[in-house]
Coordinates of N, CA and C and ligand atoms in Angstrom, one line a residue:
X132 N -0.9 22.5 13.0 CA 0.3 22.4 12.3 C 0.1 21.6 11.0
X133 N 0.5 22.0 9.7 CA 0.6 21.2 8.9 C 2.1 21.1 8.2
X134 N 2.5 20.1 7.6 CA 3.9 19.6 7.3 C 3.9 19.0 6.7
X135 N 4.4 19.6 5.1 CA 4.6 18.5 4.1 C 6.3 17.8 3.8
X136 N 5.9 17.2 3.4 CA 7.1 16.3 3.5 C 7.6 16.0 1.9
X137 N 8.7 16.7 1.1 CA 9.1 16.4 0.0 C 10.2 15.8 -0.1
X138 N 10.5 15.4 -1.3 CA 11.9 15.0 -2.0 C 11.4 13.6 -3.2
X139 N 11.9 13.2 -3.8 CA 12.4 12.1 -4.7 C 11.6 11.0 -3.9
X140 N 11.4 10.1 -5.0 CA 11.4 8.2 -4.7 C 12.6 7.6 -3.9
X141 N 12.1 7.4 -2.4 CA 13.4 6.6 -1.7 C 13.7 7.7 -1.1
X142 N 13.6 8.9 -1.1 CA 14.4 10.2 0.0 C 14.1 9.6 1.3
X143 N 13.5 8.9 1.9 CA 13.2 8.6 3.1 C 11.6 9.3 3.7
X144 N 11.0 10.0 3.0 CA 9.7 10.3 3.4 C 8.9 9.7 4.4
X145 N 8.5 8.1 3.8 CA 7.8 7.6 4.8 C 8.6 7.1 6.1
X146 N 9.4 6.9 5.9 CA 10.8 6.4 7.3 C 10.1 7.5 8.3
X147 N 10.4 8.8 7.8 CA 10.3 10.1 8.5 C 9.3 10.6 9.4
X148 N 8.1 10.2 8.5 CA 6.7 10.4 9.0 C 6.3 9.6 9.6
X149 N 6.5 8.6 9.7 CA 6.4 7.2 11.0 C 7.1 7.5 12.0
X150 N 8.1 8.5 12.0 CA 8.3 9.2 13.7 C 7.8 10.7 13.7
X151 N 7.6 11.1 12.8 CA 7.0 12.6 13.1 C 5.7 12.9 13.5
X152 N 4.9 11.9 12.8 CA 3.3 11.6 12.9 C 3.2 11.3 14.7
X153 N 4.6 10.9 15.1 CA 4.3 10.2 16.9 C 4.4 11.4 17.7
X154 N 5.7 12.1 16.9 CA 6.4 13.6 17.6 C 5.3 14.5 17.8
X155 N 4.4 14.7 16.9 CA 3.8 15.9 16.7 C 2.4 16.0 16.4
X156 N 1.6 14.5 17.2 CA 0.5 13.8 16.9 C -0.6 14.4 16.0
X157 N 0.3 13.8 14.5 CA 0.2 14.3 13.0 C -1.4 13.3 12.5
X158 N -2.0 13.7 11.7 CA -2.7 13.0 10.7 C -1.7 12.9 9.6
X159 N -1.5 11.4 9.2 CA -0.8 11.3 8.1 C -1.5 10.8 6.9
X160 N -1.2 11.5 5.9 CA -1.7 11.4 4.6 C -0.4 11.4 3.7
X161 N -0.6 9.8 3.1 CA 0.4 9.8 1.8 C -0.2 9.0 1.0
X162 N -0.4 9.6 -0.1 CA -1.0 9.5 -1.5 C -1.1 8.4 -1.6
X163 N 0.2 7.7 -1.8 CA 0.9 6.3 -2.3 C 0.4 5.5 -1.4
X164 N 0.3 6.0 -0.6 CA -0.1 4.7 0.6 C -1.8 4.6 0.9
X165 N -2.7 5.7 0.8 CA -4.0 5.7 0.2 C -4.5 4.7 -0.6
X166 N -3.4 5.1 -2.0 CA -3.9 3.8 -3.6 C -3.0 3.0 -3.0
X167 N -2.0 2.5 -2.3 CA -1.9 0.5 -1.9 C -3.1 0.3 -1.5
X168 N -3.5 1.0 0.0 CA -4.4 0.7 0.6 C -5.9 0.1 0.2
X169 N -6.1 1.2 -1.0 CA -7.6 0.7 -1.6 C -7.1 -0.1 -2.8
X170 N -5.9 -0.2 -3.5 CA -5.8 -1.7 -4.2 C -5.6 -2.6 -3.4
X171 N -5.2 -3.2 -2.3 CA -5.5 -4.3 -1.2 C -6.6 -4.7 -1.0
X172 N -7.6 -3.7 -0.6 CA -8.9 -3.7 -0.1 C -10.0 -3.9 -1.7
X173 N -8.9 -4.0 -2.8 CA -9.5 -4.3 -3.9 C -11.0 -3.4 -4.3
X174 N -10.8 -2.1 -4.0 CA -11.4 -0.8 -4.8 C -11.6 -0.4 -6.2
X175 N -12.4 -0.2 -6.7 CA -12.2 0.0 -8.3 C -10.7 1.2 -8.5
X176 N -11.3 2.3 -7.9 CA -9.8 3.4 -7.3 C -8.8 3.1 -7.3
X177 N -8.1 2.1 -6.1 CA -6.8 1.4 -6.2 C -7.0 1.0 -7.2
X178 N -7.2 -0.1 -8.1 CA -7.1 -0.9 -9.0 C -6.6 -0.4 -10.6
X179 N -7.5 0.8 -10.4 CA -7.2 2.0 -11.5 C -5.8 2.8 -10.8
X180 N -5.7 3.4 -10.2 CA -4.6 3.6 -9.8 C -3.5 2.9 -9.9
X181 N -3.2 1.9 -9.5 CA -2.3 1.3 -9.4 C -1.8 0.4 -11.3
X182 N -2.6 0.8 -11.9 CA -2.2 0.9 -13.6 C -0.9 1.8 -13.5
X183 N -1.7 3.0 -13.3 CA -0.1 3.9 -13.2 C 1.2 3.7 -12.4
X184 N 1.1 3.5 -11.0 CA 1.7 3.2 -10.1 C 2.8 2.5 -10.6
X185 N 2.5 0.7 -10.9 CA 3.1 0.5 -11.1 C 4.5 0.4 -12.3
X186 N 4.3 1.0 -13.1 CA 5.2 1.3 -14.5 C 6.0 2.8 -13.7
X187 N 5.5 3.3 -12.6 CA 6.5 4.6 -12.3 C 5.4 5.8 -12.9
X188 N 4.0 5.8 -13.1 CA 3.2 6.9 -13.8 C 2.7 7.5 -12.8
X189 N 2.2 9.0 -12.6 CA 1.6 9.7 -11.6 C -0.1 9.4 -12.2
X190 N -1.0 9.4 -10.8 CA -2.4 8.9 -11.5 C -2.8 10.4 -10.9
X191 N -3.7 10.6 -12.3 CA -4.2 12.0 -12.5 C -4.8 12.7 -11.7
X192 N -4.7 14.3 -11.6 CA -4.5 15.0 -10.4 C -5.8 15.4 -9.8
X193 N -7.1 14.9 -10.9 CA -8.7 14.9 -10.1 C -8.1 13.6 -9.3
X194 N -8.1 12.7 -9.3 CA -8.6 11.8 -8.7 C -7.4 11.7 -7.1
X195 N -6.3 12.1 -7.6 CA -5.5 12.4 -6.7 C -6.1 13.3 -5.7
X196 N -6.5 14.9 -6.1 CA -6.7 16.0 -6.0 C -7.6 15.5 -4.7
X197 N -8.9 14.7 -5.3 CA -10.1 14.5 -4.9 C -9.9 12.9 -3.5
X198 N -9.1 12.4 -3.4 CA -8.9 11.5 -2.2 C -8.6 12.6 -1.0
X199 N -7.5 13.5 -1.1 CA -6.9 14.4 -0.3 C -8.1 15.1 0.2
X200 N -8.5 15.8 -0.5 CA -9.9 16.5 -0.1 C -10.9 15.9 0.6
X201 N -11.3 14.8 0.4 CA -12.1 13.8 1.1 C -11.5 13.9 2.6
X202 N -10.2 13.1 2.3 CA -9.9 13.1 4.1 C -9.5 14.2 4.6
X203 N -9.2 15.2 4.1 CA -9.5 16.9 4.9 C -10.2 17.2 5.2
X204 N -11.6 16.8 4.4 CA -12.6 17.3 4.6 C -13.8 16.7 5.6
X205 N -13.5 15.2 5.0 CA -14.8 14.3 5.8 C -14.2 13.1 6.8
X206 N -12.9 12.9 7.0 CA -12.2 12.0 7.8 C -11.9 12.4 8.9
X207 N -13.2 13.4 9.8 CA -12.6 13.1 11.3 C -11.3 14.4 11.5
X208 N -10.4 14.5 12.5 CA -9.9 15.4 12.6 C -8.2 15.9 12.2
X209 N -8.2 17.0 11.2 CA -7.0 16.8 10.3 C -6.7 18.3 10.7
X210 N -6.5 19.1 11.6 CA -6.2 20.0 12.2 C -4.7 20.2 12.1
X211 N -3.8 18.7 12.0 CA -2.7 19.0 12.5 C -2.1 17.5 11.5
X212 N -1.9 18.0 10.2 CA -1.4 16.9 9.1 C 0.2 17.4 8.8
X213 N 0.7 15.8 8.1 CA 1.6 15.6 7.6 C 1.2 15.1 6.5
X214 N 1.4 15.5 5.6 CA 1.4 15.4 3.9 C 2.3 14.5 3.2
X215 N 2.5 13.5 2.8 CA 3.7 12.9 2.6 C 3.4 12.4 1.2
X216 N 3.7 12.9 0.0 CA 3.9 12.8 -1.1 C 2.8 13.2 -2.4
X217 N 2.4 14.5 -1.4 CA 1.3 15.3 -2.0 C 1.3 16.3 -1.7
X218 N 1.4 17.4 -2.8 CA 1.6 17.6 -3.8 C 2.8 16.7 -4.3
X219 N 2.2 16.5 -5.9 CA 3.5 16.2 -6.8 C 3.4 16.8 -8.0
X220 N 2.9 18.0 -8.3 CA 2.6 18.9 -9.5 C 1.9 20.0 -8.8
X221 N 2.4 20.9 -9.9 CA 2.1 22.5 -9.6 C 0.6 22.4 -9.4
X222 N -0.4 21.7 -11.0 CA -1.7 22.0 -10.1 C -2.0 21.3 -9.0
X223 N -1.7 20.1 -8.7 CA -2.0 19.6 -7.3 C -1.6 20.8 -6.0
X224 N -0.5 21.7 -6.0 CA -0.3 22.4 -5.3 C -1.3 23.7 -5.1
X225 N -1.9 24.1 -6.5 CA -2.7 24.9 -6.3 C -3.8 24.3 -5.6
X226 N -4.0 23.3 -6.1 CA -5.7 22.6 -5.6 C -5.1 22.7 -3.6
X227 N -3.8 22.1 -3.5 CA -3.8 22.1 -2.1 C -3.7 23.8 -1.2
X228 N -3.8 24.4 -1.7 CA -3.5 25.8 -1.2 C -4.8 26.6 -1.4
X229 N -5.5 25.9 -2.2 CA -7.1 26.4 -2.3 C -7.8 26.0 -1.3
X230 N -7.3 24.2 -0.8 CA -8.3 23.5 0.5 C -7.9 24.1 1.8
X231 N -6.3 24.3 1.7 CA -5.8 25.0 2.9 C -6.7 26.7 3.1
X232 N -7.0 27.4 2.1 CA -7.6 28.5 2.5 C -8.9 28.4 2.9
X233 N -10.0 27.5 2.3 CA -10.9 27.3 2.7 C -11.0 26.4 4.5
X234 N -10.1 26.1 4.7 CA -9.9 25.5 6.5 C -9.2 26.5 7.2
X235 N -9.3 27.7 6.2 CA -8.2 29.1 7.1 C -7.0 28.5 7.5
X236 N -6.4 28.2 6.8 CA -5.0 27.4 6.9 C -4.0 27.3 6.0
X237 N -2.6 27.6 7.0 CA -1.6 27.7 5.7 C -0.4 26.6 6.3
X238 N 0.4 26.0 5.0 CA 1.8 25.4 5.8 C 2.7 26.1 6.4
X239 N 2.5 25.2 7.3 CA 3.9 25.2 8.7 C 5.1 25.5 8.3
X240 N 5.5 23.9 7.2 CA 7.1 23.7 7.3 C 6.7 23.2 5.8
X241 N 7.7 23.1 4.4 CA 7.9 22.5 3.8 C 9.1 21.8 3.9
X242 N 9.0 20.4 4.2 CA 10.5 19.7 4.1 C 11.0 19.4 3.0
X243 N 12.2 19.5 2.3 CA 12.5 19.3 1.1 C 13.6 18.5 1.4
X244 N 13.3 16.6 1.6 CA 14.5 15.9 1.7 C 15.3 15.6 0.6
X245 N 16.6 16.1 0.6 CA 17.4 15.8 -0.6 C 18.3 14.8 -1.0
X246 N 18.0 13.8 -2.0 CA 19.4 12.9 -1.9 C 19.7 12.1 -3.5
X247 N 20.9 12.0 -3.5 CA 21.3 12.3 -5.0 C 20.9 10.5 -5.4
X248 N 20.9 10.5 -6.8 CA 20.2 9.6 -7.8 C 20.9 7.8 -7.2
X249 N 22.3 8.3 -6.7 CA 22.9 6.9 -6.7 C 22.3 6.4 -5.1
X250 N 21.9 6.9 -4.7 CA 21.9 6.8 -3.0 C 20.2 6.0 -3.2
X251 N 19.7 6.8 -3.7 CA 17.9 6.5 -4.1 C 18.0 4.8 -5.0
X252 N 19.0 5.0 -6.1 CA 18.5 3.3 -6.6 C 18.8 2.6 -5.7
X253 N 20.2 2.4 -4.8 CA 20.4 1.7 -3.4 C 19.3 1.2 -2.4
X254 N 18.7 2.2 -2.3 CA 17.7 2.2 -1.3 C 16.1 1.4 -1.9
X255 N 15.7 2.1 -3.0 CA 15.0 1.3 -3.9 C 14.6 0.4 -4.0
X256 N 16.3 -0.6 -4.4 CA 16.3 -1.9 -4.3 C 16.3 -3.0 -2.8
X257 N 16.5 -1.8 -2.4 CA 17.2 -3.1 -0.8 C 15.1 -2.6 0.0
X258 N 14.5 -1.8 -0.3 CA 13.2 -1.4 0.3 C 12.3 -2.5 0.5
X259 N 11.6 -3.4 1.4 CA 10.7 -4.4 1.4 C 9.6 -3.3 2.9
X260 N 8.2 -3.9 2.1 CA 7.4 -3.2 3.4 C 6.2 -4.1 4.0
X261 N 5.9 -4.2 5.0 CA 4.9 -4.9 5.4 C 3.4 -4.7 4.5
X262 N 2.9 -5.8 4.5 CA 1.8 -6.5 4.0 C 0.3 -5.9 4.8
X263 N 0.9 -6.0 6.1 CA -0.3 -5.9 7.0 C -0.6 -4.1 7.6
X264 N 1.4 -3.8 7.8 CA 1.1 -2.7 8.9 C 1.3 -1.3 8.1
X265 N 2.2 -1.9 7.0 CA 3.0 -0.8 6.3 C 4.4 -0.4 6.4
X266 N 5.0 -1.0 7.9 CA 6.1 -0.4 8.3 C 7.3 -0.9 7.0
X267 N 8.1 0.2 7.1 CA 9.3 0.2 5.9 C 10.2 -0.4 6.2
X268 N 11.0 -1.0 5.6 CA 12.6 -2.1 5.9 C 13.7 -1.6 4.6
X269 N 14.7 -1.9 5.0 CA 16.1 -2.2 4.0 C 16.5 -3.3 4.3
X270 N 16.7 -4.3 3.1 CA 17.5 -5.6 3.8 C 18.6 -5.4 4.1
X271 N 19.6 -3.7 4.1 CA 20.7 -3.5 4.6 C 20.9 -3.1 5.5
X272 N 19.8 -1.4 5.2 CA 19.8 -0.7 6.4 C 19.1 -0.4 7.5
X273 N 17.8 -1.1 7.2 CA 17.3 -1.6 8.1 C 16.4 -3.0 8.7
X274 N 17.6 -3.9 8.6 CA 17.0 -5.5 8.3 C 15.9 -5.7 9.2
X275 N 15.1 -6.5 8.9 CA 14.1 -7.2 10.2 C 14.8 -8.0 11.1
X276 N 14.4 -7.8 12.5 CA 14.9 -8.9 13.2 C 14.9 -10.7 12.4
X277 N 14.2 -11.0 11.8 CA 13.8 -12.0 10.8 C 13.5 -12.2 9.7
X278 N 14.2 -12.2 8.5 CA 14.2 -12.2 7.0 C 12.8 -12.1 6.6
X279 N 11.9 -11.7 5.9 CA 10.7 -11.9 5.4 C 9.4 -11.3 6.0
X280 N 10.0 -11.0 7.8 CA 8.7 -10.9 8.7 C 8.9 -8.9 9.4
X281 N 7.9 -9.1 9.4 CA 8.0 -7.4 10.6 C 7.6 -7.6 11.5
X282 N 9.0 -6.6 12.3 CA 9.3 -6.5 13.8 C 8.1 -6.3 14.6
X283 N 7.1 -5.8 14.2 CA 5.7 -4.7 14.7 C 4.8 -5.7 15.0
X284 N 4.1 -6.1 13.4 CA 2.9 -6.8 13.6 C 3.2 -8.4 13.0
X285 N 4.5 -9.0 12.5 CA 4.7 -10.5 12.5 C 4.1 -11.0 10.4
X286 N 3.8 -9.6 10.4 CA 3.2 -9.6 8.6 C 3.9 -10.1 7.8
X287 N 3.9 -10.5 6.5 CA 4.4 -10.6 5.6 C 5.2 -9.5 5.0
X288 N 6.7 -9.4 4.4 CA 7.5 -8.2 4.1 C 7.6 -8.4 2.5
X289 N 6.8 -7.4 1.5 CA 7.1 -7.7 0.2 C 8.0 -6.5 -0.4
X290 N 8.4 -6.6 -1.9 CA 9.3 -5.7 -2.2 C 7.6 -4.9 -3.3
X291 N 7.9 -3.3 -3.2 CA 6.7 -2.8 -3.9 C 6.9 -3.2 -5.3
X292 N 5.7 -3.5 -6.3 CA 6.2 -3.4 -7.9 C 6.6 -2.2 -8.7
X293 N 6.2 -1.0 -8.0 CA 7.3 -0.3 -8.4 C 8.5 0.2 -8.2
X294 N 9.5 -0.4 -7.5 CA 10.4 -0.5 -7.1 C 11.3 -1.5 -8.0
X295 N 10.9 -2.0 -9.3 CA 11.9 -2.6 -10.1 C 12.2 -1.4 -10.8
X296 N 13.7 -1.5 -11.2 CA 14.2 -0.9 -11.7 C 13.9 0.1 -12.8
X297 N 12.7 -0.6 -13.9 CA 12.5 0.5 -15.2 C 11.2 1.6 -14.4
X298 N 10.8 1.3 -13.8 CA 9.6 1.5 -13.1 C 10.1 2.8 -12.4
X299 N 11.6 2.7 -11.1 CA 12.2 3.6 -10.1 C 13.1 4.8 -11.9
X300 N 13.1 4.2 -12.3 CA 13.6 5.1 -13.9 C 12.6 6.0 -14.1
X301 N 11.2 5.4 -14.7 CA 10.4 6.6 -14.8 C 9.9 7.7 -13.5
X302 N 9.9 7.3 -12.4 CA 9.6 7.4 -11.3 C 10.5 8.7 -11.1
X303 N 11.6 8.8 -10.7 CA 12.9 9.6 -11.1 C 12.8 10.5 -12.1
X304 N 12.4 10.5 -13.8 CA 12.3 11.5 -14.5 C 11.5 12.4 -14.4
X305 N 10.0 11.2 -13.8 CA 8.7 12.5 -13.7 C 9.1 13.2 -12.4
X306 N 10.1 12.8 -11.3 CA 9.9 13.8 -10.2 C 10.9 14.6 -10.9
X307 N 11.9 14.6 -11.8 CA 12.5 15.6 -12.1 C 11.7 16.6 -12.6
X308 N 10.5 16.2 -14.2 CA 9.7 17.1 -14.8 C 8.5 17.4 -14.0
X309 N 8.1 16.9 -13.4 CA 6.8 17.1 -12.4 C 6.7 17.7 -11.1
X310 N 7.3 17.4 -10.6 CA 7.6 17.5 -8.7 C 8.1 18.2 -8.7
X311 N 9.8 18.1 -8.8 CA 10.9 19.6 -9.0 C 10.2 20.6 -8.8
X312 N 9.4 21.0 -9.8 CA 9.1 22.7 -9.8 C 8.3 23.3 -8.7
X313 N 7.6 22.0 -7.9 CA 7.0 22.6 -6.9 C 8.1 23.6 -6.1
X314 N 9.1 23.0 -5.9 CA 10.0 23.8 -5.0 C 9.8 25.2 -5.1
X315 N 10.1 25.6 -6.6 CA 9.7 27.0 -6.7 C 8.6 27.6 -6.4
X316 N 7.5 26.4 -6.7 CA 6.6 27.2 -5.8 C 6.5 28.0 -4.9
X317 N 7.2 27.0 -3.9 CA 7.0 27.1 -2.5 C 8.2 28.3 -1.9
X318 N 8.8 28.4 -3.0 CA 9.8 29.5 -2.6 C 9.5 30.8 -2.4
X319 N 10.1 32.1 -1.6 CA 9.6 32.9 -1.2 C 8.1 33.0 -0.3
X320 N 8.4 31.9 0.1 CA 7.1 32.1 1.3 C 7.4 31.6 2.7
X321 N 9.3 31.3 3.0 CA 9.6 31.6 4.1 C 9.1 30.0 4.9
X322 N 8.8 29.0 3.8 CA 8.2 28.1 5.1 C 9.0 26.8 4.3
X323 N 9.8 27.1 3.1 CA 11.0 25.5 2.4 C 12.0 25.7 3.4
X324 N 12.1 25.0 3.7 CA 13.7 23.7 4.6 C 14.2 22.5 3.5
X325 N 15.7 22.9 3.1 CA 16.0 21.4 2.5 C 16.9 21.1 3.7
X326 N 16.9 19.5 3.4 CA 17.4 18.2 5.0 C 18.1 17.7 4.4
X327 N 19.4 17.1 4.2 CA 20.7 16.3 3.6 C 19.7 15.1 3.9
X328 N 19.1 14.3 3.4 CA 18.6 12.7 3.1 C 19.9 11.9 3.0
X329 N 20.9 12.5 3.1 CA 22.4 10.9 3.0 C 22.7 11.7 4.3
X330 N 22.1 11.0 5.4 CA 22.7 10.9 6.4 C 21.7 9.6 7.2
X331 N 22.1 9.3 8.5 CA 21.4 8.0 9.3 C 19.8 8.8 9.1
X332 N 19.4 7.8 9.5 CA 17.9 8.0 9.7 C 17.5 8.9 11.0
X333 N 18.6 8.9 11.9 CA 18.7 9.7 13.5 C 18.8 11.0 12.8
X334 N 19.5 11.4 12.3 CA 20.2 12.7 12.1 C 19.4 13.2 10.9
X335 N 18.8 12.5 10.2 CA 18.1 13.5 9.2 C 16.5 13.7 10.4
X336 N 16.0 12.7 11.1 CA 15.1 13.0 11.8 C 15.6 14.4 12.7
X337 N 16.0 14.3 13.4 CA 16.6 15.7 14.0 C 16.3 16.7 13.2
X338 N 17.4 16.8 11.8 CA 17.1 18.2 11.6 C 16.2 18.4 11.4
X339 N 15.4 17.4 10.9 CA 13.9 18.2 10.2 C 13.0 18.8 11.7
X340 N 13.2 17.8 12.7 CA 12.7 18.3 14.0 C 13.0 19.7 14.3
X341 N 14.4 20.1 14.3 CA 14.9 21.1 14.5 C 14.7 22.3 13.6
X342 N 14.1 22.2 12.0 CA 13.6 22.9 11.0 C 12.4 23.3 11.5
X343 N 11.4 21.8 12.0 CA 10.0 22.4 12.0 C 10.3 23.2 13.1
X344 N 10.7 22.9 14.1 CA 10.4 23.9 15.6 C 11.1 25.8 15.5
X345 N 12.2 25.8 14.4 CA 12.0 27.5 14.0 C 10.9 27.6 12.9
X346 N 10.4 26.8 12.3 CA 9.5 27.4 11.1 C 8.4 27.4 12.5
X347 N 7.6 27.0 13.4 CA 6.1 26.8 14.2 C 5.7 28.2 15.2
Ligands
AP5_621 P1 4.8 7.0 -2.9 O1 4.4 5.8 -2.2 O2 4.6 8.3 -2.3 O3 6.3 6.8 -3.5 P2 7.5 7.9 -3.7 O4 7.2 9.3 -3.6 O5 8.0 7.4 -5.0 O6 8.4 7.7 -2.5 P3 8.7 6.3 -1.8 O7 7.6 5.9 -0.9 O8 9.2 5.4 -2.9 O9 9.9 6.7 -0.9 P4 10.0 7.5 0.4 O10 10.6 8.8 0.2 O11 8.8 7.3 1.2 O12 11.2 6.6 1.1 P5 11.1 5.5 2.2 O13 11.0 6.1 3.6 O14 10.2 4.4 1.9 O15 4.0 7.0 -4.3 C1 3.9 5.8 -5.1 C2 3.2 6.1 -6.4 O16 1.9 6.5 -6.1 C3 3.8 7.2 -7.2 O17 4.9 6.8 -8.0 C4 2.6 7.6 -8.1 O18 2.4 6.6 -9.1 C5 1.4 7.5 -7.1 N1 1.2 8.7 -6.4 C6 1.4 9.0 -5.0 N2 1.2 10.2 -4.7 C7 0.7 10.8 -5.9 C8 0.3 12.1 -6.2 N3 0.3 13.1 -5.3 N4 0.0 12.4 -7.5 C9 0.0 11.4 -8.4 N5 0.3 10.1 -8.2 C10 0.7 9.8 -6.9 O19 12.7 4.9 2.1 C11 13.1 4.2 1.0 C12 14.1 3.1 1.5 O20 15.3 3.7 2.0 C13 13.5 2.2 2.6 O21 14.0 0.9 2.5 C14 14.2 2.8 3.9 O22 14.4 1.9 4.9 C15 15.5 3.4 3.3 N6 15.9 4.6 4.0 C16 15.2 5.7 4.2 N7 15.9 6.7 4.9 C17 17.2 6.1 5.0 C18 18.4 6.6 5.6 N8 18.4 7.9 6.2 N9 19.5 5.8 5.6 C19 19.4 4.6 5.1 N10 18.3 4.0 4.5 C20 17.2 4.8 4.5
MG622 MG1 6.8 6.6 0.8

């Protein structure tokens, strides 16, 4: 099975794939969370990456292109992934439909979570994520049992730097000029689902559940 997972900054992606990855014992791959990873681990990669990252910039589609491939290819067993914010450009989509052929493999489901501009800055702002484990928070909507700390592993909860406001701005225009079009890609091949993203976290999990199991 493979399942990618789209929409906007803030649609809820990673929320999603932290129960899907359990549902449907996924390999999860998300871009964004790759370059934190190896900027933590203080990587020359993260470090360069995260130039762009932070201002709201997409880092260029070799190097993007070429992480993805690596762990498709040399990371052990990816038979059954969740994609979560990759593709974000038409050629990244080609490059992923070229690796998918070469593994004799096509997508499952494309999720296309939808949710409009005012709901995403909301979310945005209130987003803080673990230090240690990764897990995601809302100071509204989904507070920690204890201000600052996560419920999971006791880590430190920070707010991402791109997540200030001019940053979530550019972030927003390039998925308008950039990302957007993937959809058409993906259109006419019988495997796009869009998910109402302004709903609880329960109910958008469901339908996508309920999407992937007529697309499988
Ligand atoms: P990435 O980390 O992928 O960021 P993103 O796509 O901008 O998406 P986010 O992670 O911000 O949001 P999300 O949809 O995962 O929402 P979440 O579940 O956290 O990428 C970061 C950067 O890396 C990019 O900008 C780019 O620079 C670079 N990059 C990554 N991939 C790349 C690629 N392929 N090519 C080039 N560059 C790339 O939810 C957000 C908040 O809302 C949370 O606080 C959550 O608790 C809350 N929330 C979620 N769902 C709900 C709900 N249903 N109700 C209430 N609150 C909710
Ligand atoms: Mg995410």
């Amino acid at each position: 099975m493979k399942i990618l997972l789209m929409g906007p900054p803030g649609a809820g992606k990673g929320s999603q794939a932290q129960r899907l990855i359990d549902e449907y014992d996924l390999a999860h791959i998300s871009t964004g969370e790759m370059f934190r990873e190896s900027y933590q681990r203080g990587e020359t990669l993260g470090i360069e990456a995260m130039r762009y990252i932070k201002n709201g910039n997409l880092v260029s589609d070799d190097i993007t292109n070429e992480i993805v491939r690596k762990r498709l290819f040399e990371d052990g067993d990816t038979k059954n992934v969740l994609l979560d914010g990759y593709p974000r450009t038409v050629k990244q989509a080609q490059a992923l439909d070229h690796m998918l052929d070469k593994m004799n493999s096509k997508l499952t489901a494309v999720v296309n979570i939808v949710v409009d501009e005012e709901v995403i800055l909301e979310r945005m702002v209130g987003r803080r994520v673990c230090k240690d484990c990764g897990q995601t928070y809302h100071t509204t909507f989904k507070p920690p049992k204890v201000e600052g700390v996560c419920d999971i592993c006791g880590g430190e909860l920070y707010q991402r730097q791109d997540d200030k406001p001019e940053s979530v701005r550019n972030r927003l225009n390039i998925y308008e000029s950039k990302t957007k079009p993937i959809i058409d890609y993906y259109k006419g091949r019988g495997v796009l689902v869009n998910i109402n993203g302004m709903q609880s976290f329960e109910a958008v999990y469901r339908d996508i559940v309920k999407a992937v199991g007529e697309l499988s």
